[in-house]
Coordinates of N, CA and C and ligand atoms in Angstrom, one line a residue:
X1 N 0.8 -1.2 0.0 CA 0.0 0.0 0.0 C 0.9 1.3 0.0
X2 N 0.8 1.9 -1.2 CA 1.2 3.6 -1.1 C 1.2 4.7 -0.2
X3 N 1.7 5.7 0.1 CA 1.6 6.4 1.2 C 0.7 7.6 1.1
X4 N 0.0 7.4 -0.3 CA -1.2 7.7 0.0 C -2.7 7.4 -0.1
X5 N -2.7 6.2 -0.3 CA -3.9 5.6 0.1 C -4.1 4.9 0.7
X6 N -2.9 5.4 2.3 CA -3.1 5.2 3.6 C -4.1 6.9 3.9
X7 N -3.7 8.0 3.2 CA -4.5 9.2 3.3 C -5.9 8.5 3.4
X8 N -6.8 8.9 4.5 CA -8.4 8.9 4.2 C -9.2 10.0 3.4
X9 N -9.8 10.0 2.7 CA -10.1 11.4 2.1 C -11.6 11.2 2.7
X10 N -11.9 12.9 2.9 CA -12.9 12.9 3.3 C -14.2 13.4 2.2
X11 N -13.9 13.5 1.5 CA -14.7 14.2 0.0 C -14.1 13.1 -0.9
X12 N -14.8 13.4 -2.1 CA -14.8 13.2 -2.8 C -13.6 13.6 -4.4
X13 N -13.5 14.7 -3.3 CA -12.9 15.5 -4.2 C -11.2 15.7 -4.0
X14 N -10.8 14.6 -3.3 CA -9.3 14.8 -3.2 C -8.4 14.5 -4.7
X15 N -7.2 15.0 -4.5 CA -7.0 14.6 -6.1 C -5.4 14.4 -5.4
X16 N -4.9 13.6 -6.1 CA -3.3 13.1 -6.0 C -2.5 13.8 -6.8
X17 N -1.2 14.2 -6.2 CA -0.7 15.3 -6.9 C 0.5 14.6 -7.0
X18 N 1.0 14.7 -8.6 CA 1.9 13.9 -9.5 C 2.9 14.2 -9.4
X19 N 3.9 13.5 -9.1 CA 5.7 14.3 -8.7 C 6.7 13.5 -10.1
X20 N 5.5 13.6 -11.1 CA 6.5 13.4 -12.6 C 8.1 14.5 -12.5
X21 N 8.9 14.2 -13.0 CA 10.2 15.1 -13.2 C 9.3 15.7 -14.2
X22 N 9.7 17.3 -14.3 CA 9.8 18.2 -15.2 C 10.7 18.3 -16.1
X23 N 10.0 19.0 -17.6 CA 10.8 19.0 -18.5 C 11.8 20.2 -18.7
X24 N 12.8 19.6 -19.6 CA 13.4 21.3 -19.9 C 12.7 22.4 -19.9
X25 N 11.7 22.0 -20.6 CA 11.0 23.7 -20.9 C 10.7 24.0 -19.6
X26 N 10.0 22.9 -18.7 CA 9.5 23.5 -17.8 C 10.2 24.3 -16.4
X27 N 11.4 23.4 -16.6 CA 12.3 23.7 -16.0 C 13.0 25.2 -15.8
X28 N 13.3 25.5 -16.9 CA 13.4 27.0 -17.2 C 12.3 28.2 -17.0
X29 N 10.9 27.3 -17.1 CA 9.8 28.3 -17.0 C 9.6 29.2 -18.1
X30 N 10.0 29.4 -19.0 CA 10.1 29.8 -20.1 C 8.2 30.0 -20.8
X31 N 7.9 28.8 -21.1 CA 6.4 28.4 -21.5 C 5.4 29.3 -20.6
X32 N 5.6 28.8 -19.2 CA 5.0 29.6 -18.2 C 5.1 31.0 -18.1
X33 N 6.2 31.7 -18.0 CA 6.2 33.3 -18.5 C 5.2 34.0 -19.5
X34 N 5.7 33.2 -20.7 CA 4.8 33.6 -22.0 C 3.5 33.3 -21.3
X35 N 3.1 32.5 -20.5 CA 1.8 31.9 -20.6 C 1.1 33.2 -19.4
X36 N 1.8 34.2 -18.6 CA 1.3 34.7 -17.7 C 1.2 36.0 -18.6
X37 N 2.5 36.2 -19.1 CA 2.8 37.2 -20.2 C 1.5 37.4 -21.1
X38 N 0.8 36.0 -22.0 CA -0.2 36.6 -22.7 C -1.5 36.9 -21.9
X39 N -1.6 36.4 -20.2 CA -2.6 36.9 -19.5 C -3.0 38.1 -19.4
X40 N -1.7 38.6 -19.3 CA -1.7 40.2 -18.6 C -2.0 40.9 -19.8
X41 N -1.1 40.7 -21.3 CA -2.1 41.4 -22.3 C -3.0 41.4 -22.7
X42 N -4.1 40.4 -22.8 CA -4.6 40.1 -22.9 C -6.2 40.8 -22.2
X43 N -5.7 41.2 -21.3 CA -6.3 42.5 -20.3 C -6.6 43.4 -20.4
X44 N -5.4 44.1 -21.9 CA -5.8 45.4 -22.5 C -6.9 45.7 -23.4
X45 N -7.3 44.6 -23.8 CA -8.7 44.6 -24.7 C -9.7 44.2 -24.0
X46 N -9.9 43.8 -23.2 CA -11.3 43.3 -22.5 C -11.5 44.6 -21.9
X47 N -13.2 44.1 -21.7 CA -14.1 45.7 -21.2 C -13.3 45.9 -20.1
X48 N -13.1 46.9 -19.3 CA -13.2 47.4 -18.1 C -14.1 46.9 -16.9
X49 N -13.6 46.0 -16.0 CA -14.7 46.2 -15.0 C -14.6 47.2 -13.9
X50 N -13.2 48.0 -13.4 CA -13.2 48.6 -12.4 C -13.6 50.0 -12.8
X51 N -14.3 50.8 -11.9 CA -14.9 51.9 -12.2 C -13.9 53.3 -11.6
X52 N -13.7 54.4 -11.9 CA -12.9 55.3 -11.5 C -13.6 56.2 -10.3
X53 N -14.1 55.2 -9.1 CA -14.7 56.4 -8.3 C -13.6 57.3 -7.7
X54 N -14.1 58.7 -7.1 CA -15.1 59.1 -7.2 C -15.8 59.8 -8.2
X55 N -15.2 59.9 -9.2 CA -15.6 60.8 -10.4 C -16.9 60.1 -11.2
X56 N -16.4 58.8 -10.9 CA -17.6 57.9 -11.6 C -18.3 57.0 -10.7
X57 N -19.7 57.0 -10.7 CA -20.7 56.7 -9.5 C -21.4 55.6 -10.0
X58 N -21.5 54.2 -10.0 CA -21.9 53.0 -10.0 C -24.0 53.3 -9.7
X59 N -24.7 53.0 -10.7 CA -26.0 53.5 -9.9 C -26.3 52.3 -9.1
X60 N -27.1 53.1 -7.9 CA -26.9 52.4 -6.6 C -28.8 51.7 -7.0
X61 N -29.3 50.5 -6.3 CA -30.4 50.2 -6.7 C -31.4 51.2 -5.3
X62 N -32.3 51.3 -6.0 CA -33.5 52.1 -4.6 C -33.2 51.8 -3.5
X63 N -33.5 50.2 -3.4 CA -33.7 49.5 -2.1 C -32.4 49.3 -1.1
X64 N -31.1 50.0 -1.8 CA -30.0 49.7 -1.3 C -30.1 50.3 0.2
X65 N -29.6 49.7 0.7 CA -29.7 50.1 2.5 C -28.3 51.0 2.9
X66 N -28.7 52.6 3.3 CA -27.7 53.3 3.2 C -28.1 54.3 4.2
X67 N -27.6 55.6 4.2 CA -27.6 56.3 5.2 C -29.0 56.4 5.6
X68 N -29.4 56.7 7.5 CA -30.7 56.5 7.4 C -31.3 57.8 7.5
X69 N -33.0 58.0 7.0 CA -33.9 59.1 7.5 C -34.7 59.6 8.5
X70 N -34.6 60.5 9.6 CA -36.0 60.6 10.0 C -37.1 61.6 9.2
X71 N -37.8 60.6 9.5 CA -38.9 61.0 8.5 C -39.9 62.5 9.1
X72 N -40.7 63.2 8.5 CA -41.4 63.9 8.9 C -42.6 63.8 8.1
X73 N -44.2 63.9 9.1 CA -45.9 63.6 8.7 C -45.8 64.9 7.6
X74 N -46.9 64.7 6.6 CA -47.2 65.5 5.5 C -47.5 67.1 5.8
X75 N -47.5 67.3 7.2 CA -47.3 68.8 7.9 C -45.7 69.4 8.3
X76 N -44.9 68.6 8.1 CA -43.7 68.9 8.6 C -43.6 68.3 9.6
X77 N -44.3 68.2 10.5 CA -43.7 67.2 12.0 C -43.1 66.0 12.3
X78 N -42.0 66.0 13.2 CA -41.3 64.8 13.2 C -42.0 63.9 13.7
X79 N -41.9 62.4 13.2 CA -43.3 61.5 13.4 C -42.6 60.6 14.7
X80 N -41.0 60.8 15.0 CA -40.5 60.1 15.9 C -41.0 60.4 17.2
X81 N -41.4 59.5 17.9 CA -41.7 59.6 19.4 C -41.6 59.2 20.4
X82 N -39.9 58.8 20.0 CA -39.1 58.4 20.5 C -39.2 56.9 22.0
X83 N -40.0 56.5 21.1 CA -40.5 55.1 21.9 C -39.3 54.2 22.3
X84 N -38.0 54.0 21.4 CA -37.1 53.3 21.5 C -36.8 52.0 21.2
X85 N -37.9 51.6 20.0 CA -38.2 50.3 19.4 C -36.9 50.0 19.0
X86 N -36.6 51.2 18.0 CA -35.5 51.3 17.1 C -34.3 50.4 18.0
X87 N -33.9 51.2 19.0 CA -32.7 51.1 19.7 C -33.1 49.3 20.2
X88 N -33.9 48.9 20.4 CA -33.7 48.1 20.9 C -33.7 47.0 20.2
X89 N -34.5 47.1 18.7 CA -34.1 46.4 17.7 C -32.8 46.1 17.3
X90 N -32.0 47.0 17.4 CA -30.9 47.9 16.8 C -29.4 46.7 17.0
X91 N -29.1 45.3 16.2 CA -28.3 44.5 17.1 C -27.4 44.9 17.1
X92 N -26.8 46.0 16.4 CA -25.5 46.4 16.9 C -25.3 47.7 18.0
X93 N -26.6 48.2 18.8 CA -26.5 49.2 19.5 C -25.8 50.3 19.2
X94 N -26.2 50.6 17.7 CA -25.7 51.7 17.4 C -27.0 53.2 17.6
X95 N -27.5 52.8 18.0 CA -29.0 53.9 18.3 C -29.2 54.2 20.0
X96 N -28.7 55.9 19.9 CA -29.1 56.2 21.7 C -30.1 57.6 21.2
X97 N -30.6 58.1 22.2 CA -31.4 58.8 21.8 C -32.0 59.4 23.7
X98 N -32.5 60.8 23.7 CA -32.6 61.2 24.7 C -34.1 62.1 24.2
X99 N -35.1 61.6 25.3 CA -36.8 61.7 24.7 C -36.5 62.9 25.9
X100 N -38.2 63.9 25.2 CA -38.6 64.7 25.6 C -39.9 65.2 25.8
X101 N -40.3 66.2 26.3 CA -41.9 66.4 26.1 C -42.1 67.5 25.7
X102 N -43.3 67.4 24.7 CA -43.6 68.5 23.4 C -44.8 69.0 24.2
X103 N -43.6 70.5 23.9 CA -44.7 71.7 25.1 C -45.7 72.2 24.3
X104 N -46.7 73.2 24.9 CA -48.3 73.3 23.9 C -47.7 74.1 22.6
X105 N -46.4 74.9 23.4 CA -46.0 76.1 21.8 C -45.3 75.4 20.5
X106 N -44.8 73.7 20.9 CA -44.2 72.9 20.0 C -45.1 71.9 19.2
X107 N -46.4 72.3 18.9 CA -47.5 71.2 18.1 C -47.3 70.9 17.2
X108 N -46.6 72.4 16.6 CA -46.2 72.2 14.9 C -45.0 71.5 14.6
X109 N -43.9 71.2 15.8 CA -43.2 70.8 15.4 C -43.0 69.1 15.2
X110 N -43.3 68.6 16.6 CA -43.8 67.3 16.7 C -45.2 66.6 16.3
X111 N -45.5 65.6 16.3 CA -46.4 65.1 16.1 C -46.9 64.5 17.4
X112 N -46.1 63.5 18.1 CA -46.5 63.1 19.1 C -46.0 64.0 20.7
X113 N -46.5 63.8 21.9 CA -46.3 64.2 22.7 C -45.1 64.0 23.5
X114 N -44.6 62.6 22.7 CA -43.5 62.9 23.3 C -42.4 62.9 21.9
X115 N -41.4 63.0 22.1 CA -40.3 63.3 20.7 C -38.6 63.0 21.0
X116 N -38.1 62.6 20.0 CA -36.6 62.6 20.6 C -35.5 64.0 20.7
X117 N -35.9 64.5 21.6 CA -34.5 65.7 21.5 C -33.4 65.4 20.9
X118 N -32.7 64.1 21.6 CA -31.6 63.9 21.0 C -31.9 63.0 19.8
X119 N -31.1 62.5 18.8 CA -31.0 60.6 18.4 C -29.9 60.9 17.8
X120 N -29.4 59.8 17.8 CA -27.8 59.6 17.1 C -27.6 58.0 16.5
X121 N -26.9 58.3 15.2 CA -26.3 56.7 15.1 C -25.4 56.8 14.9
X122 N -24.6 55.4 15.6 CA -23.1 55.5 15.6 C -23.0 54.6 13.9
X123 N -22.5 55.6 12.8 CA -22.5 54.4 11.5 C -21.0 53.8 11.5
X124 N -20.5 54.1 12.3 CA -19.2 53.0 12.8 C -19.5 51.5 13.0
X125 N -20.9 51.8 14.4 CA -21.1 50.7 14.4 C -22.7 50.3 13.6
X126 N -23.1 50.5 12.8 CA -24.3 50.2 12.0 C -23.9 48.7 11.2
X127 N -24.6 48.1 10.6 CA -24.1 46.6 9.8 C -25.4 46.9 8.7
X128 N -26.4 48.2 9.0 CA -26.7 48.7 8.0 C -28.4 47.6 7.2
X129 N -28.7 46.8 8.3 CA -29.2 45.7 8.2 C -31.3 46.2 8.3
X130 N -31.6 47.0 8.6 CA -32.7 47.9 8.4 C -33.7 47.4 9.3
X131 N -33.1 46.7 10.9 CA -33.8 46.2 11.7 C -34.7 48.1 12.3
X132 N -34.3 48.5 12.7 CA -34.8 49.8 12.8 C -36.2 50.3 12.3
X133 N -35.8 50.7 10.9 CA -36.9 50.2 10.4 C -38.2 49.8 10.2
X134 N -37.8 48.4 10.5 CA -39.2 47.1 10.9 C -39.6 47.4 11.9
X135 N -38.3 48.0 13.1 CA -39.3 48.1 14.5 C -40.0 49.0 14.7
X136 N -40.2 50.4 13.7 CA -40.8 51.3 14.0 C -42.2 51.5 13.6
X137 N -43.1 51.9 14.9 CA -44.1 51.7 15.0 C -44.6 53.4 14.3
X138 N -44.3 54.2 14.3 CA -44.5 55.7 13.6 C -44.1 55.7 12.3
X139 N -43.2 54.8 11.3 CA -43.2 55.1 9.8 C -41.9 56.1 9.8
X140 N -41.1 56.3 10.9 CA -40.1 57.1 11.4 C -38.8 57.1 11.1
X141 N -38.3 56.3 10.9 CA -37.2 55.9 10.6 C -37.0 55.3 9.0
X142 N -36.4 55.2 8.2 CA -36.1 54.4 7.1 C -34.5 54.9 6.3
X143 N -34.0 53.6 5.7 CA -33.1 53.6 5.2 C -33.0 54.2 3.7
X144 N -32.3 55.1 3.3 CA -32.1 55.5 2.0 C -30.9 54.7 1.4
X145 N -30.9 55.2 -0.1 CA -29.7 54.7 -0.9 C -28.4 55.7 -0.8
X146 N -28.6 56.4 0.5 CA -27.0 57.4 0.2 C -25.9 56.5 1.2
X147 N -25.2 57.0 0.3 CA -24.0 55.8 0.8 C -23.0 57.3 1.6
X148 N -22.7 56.5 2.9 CA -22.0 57.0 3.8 C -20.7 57.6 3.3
X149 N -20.7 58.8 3.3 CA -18.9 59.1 2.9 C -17.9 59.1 4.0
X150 N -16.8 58.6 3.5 CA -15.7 58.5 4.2 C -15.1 59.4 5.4
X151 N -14.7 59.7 6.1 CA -14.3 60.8 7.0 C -12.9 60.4 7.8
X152 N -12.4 61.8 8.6 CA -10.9 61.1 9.0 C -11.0 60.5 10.9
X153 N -12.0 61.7 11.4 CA -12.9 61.5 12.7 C -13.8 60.3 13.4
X154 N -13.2 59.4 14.2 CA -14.4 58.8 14.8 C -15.5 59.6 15.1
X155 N -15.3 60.5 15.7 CA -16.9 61.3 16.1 C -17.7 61.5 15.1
X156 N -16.9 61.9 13.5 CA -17.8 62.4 12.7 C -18.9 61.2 11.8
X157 N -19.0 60.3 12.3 CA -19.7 59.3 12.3 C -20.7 58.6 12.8
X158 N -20.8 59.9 14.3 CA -22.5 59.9 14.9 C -22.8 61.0 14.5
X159 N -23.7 60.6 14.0 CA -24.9 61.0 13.3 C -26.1 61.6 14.0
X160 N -26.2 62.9 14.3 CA -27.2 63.5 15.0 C -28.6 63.6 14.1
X161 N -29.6 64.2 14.7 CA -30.7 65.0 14.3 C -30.5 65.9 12.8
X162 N -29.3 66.8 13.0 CA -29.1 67.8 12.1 C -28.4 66.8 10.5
X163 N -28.3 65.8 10.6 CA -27.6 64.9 9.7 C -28.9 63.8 9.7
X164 N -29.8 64.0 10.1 CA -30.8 62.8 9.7 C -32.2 62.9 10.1
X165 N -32.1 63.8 10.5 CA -33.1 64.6 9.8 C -34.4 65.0 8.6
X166 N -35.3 64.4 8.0 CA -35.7 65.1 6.7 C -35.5 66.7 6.2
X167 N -35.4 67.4 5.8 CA -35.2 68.8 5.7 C -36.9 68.9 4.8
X168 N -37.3 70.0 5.6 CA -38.6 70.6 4.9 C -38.9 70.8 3.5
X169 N -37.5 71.6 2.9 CA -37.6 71.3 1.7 C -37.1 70.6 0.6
X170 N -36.8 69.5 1.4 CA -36.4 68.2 0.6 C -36.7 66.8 1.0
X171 N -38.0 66.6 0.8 CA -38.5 65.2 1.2 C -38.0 63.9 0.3
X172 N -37.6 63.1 1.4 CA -37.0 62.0 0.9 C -38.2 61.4 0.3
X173 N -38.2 60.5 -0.8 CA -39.0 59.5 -1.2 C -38.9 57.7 -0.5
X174 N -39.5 57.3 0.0 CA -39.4 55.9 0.7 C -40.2 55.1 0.2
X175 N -41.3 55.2 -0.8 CA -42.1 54.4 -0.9 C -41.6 53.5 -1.4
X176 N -40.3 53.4 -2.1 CA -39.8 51.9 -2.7 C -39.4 51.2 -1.7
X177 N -39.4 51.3 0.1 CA -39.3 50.7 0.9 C -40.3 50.0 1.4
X178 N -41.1 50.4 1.3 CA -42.5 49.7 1.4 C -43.2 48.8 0.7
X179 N -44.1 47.6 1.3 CA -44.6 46.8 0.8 C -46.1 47.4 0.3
X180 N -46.5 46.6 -1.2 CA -47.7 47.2 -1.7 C -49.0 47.8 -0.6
X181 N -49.3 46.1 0.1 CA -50.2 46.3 1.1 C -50.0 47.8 1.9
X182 N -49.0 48.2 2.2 CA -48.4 49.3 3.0 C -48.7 50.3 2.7
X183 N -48.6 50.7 0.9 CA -48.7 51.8 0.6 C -50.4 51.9 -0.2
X184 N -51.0 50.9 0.2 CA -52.7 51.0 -0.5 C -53.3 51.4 0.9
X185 N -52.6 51.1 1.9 CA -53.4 51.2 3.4 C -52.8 52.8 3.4
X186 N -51.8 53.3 3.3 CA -51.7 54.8 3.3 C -52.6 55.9 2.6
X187 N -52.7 55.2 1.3 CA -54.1 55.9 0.3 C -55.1 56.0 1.6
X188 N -55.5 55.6 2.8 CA -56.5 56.1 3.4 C -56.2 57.0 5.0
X189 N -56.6 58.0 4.2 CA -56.5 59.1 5.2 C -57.5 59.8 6.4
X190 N -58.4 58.5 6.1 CA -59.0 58.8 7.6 C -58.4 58.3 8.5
X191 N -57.2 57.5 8.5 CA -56.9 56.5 9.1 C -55.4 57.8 10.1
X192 N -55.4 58.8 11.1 CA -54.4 59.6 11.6 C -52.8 59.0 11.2
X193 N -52.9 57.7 11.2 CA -51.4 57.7 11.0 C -50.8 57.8 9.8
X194 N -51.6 58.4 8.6 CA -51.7 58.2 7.5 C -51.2 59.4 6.6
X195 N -51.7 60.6 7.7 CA -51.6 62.1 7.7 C -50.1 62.3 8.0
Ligands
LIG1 S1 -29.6 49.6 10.2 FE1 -29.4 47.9 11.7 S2 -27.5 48.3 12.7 FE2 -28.0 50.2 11.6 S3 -29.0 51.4 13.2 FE3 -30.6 50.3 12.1 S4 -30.9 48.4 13.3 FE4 -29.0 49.3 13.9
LIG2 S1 -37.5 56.1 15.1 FE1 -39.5 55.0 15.4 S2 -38.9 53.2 16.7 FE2 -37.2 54.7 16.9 S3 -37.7 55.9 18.7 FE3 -38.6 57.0 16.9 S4 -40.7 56.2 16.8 FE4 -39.6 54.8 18.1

């Protein structure tokens, strides 16, 4: 018996590797140069796959999971009310947040009575996974397609209010986040949460 088929293999897929002497040619490597040699030319004429960011921008698909939004109701008010679903969904505990109470002169600004003064995400530690999201019971939170830019700052990477935010006059579009059922139950607006 051989000294290797005392080897047990555990697949199927072992293969015995051949200790034939090499030839001249091979010996010199000569064959093999040319052979890596016509690889690498051979590279000058095929399409390009690498892209030259940042000048050139790869389009990102809708649903891509990227920087997140708080959202604001069809009046401008923030719909967060800071229940802390999010955060606790959140498996990487990147979501803290510091609640407050919306005084009578702040109606317009909030929606619910209570609101987050603070919120922050650490997108250090984010995995970007859209559990947030699902947890939220207000329509409050959602993920967009902007992809996080680079920075030299750990701090600059929590993410406050003023960075996530909706801005009044630039409403995010989300509905490609949503399931049909979701958005035919919105079509009704007797329904407060809908407003
Ligand atoms: S996307 Fe996932 S990891 Fe990021 S904040 Fe939301 S729940 Fe946490
Ligand atoms: S974003 Fe939604 S889940 Fe998170 S605290 Fe606000 S209302 Fe609650």
């Amino acid at each position: 018996m051989t000294e290797n088929q005392n080897i047990k293999s555990f697949t199927n897929r072992g293969k015995v590797v051949s200790n034939k002497k090499m030839t001249f040619l091979e010996k010199i490597y000569f064959p093999a140069i040319l052979h890596g040699l016509y690889i690498t030319f051979s590279h000058f004429f095929k399409k390009k796959v690498t892209v030259q960011y940042p000048e050139v921008k790869k389009p990102i698909p809708e649903v891509y999971r990227g920087k997140h939004v708080l959202k604001r109701d069809d009046e401008g008010k923030e719909r967060c009310t800071a229940c802390g679903l999010c955060a606790l969904a959140c498996p990487a505990e990147a979501i803290t947040m510091i609640a407050a109470e919306r005084k009578a002169d702040e109606m317009h600004l909030y929606r619910e009575e209570k609101y987050a003064r603070v919120y922050e995400i650490n997108m250090l530690r984010c995995i970007f996974c859209g559990m947030c999201e699902e947890a939220c019971p207000k329509e409050a939170i959602f993920l967009t397609n902007e992809i996080i830019s680079a920075d030299y700052q750990r701090n600059d990477f929590i993410f406050g209010k003023d960075r996530l935010l909706e801005p009044l006059d630039k409403r995010t579009d989300i509905s490609m986040r949503q399931t049909k059922e979701v958005l035919e139950f919105k079509k009704d607006k007797n329904q407060t949460h809908n407003n």
